mmCIF file of C-alpha atoms in Angstrom:
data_model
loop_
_atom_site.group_PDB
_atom_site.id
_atom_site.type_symbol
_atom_site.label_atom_id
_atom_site.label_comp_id
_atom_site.label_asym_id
_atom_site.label_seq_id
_atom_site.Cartn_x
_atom_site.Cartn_y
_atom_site.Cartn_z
ATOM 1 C CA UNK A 1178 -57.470 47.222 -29.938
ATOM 2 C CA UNK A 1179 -56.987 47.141 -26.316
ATOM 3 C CA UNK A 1180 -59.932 48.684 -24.032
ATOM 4 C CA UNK A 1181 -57.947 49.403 -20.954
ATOM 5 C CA UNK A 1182 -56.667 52.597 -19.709
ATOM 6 C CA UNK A 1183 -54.113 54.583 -20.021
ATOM 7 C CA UNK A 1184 -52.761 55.739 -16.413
ATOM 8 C CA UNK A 1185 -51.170 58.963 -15.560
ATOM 9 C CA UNK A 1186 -50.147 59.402 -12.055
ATOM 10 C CA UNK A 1187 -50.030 62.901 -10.971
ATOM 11 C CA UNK A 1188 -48.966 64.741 -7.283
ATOM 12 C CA UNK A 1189 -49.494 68.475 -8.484
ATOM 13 C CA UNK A 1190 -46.060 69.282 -9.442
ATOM 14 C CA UNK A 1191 -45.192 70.934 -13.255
ATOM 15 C CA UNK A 1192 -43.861 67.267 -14.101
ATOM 16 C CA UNK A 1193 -47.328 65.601 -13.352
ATOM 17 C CA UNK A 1194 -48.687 68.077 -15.128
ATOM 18 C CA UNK A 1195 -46.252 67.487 -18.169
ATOM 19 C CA UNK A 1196 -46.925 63.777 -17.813
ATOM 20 C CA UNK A 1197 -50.827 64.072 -17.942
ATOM 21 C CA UNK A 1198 -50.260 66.500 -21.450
ATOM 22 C CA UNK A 1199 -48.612 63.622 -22.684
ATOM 23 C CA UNK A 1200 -50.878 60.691 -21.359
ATOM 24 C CA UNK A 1201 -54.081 62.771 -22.827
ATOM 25 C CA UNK A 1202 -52.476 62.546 -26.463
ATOM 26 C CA UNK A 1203 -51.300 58.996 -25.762
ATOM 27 C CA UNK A 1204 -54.991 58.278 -24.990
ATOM 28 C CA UNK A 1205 -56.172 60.210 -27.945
ATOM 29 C CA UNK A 1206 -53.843 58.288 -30.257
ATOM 30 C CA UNK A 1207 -54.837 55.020 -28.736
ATOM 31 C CA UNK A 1208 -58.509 55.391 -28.026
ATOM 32 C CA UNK A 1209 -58.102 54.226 -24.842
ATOM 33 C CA UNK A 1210 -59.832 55.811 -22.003
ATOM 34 C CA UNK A 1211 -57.778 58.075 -19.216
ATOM 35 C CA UNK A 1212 -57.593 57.297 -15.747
ATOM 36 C CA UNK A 1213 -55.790 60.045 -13.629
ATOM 37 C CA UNK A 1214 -54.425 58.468 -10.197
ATOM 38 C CA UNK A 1215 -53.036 61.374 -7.056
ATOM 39 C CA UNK A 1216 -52.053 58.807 -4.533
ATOM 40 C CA UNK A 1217 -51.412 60.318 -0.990
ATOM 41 C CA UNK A 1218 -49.140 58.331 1.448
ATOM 42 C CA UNK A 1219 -49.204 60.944 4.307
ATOM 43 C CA UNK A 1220 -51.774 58.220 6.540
ATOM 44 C CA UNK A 1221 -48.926 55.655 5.869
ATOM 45 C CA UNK A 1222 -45.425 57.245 7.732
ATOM 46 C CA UNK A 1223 -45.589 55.503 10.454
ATOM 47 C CA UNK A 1224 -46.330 51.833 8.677
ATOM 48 C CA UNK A 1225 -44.800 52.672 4.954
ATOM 49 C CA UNK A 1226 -45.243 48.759 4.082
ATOM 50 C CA UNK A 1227 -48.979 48.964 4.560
ATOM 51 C CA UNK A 1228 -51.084 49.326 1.623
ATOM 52 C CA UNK A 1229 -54.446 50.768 1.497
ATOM 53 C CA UNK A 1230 -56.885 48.435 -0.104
ATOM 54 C CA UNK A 1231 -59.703 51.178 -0.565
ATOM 55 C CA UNK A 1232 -59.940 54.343 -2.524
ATOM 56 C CA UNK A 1233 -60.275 57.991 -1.161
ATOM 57 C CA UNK A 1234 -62.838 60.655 -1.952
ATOM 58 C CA UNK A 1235 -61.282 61.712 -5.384
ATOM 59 C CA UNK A 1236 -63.541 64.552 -4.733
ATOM 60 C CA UNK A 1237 -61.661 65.939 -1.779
ATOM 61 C CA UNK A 1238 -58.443 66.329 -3.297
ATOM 62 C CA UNK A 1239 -56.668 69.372 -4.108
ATOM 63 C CA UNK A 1240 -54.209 67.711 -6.385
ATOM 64 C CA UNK A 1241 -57.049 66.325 -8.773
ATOM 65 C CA UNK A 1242 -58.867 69.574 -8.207
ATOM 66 C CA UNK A 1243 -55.664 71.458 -9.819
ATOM 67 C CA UNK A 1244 -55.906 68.487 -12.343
ATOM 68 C CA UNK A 1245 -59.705 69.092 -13.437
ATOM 69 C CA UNK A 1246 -59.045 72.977 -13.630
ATOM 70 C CA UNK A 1247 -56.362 71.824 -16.120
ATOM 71 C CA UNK A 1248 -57.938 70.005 -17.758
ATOM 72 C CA UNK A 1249 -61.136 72.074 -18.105
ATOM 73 C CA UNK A 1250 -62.660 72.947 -21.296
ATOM 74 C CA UNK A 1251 -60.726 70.675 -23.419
ATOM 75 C CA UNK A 1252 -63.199 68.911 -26.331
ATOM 76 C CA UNK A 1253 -60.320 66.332 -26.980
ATOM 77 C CA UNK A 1254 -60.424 64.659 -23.821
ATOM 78 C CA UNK A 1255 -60.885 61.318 -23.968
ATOM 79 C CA UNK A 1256 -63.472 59.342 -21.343
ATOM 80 C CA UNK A 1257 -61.690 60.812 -18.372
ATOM 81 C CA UNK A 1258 -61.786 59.124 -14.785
ATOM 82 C CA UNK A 1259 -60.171 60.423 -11.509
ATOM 83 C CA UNK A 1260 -58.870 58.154 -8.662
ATOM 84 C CA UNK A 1261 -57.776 59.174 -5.434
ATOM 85 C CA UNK A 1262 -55.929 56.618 -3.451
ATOM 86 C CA UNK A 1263 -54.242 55.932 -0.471
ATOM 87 C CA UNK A 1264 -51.075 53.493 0.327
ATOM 88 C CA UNK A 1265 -47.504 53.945 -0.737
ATOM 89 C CA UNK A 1266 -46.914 55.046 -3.868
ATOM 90 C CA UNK A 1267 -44.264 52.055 -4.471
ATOM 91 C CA UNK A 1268 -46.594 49.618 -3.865
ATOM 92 C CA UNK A 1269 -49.886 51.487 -5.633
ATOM 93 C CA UNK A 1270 -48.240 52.563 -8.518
ATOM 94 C CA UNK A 1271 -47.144 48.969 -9.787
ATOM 95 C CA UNK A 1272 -50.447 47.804 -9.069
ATOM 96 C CA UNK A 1273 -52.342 50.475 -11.103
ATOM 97 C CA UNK A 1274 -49.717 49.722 -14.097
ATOM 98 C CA UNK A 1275 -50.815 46.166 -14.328
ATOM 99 C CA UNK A 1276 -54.434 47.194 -15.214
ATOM 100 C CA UNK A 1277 -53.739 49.401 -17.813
ATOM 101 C CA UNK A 1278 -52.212 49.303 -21.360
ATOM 102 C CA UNK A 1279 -49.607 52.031 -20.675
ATOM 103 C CA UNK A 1280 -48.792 53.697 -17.425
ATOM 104 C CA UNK A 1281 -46.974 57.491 -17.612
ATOM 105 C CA UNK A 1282 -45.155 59.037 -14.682
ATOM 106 C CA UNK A 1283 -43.507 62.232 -14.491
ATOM 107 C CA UNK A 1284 -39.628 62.685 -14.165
ATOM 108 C CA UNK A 1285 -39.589 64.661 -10.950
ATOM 109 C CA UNK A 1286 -42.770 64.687 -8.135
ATOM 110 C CA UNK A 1287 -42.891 67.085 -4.812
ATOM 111 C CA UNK A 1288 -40.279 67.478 -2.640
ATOM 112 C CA UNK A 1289 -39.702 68.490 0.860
ATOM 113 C CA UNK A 1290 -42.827 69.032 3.335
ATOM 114 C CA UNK A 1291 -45.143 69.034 0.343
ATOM 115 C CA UNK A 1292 -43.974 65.730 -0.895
ATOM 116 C CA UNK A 1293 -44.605 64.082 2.615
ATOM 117 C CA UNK A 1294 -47.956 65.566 2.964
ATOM 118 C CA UNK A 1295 -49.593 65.350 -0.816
ATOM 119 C CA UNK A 1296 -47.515 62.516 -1.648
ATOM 120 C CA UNK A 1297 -44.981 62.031 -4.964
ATOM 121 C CA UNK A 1298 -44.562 59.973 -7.981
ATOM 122 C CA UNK A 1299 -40.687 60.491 -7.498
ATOM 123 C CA UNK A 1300 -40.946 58.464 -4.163
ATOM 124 C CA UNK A 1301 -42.017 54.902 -5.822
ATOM 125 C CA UNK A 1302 -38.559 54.470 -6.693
ATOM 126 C CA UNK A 1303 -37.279 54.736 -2.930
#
């Protein structure tokens, strides 16, 4: 049985939140541990090619706060980890699927003004 994660990328929206219901069972089901990814572009308008290398504070982060208040409470979690992250979703996204067993993305992310600033799953297929 494989040992690495299963990934849910969320950006705050209902979808995300849809997506990380079903990436928690998926987890569950595959006792795999679950790695919850918010990755926020905003730094990277003017340069959307570059690709932060480093991690941000997952602490400071409103979307994974809404995500641990969510979460909260639940006994069948599995082992649970939170990464914040910075870069282009196109390019991060990809690059979190290839070290993990299954990767789960929402249908639908953010739009408008909130989209540019908190970032948005839907925009790693632009």
């Amino acid at each position: 049985m494989s040992t690495l994660p299963v990934v849910v990328a969320v950006d705050g929206s209902d979808d995300s939140l849809r997506a990380l219901e079903w990436a928690v069972d998926a987890a569950r089901r595959r006792s795999a541990p679950l790695r919850v990814a918010h990755v926020r572009q905003y730094a990277h308008w003017a340069q959307p090619e570059f690709l932060a290398a480093g991690p941000a504070d997952p602490q400071d982060d409103p979307v994974l706060d809404r995500v641990r208040a969510h979460l909260e409470g639940r006994a069948d979690l599995p082992a649970t980890e939170y990464l914040g992250l910075e870069g282009a979703t196109s390019a991060m996204l990809p690059e979190l699927g290839a070290t993990a067993q299954l990767l789960v993305l929402g249908s639908r992310g953010r739009g408008g003004f909130a989209g540019l600033l908190l970032g948005s799953n839907s925009m790693t297929a632009a």
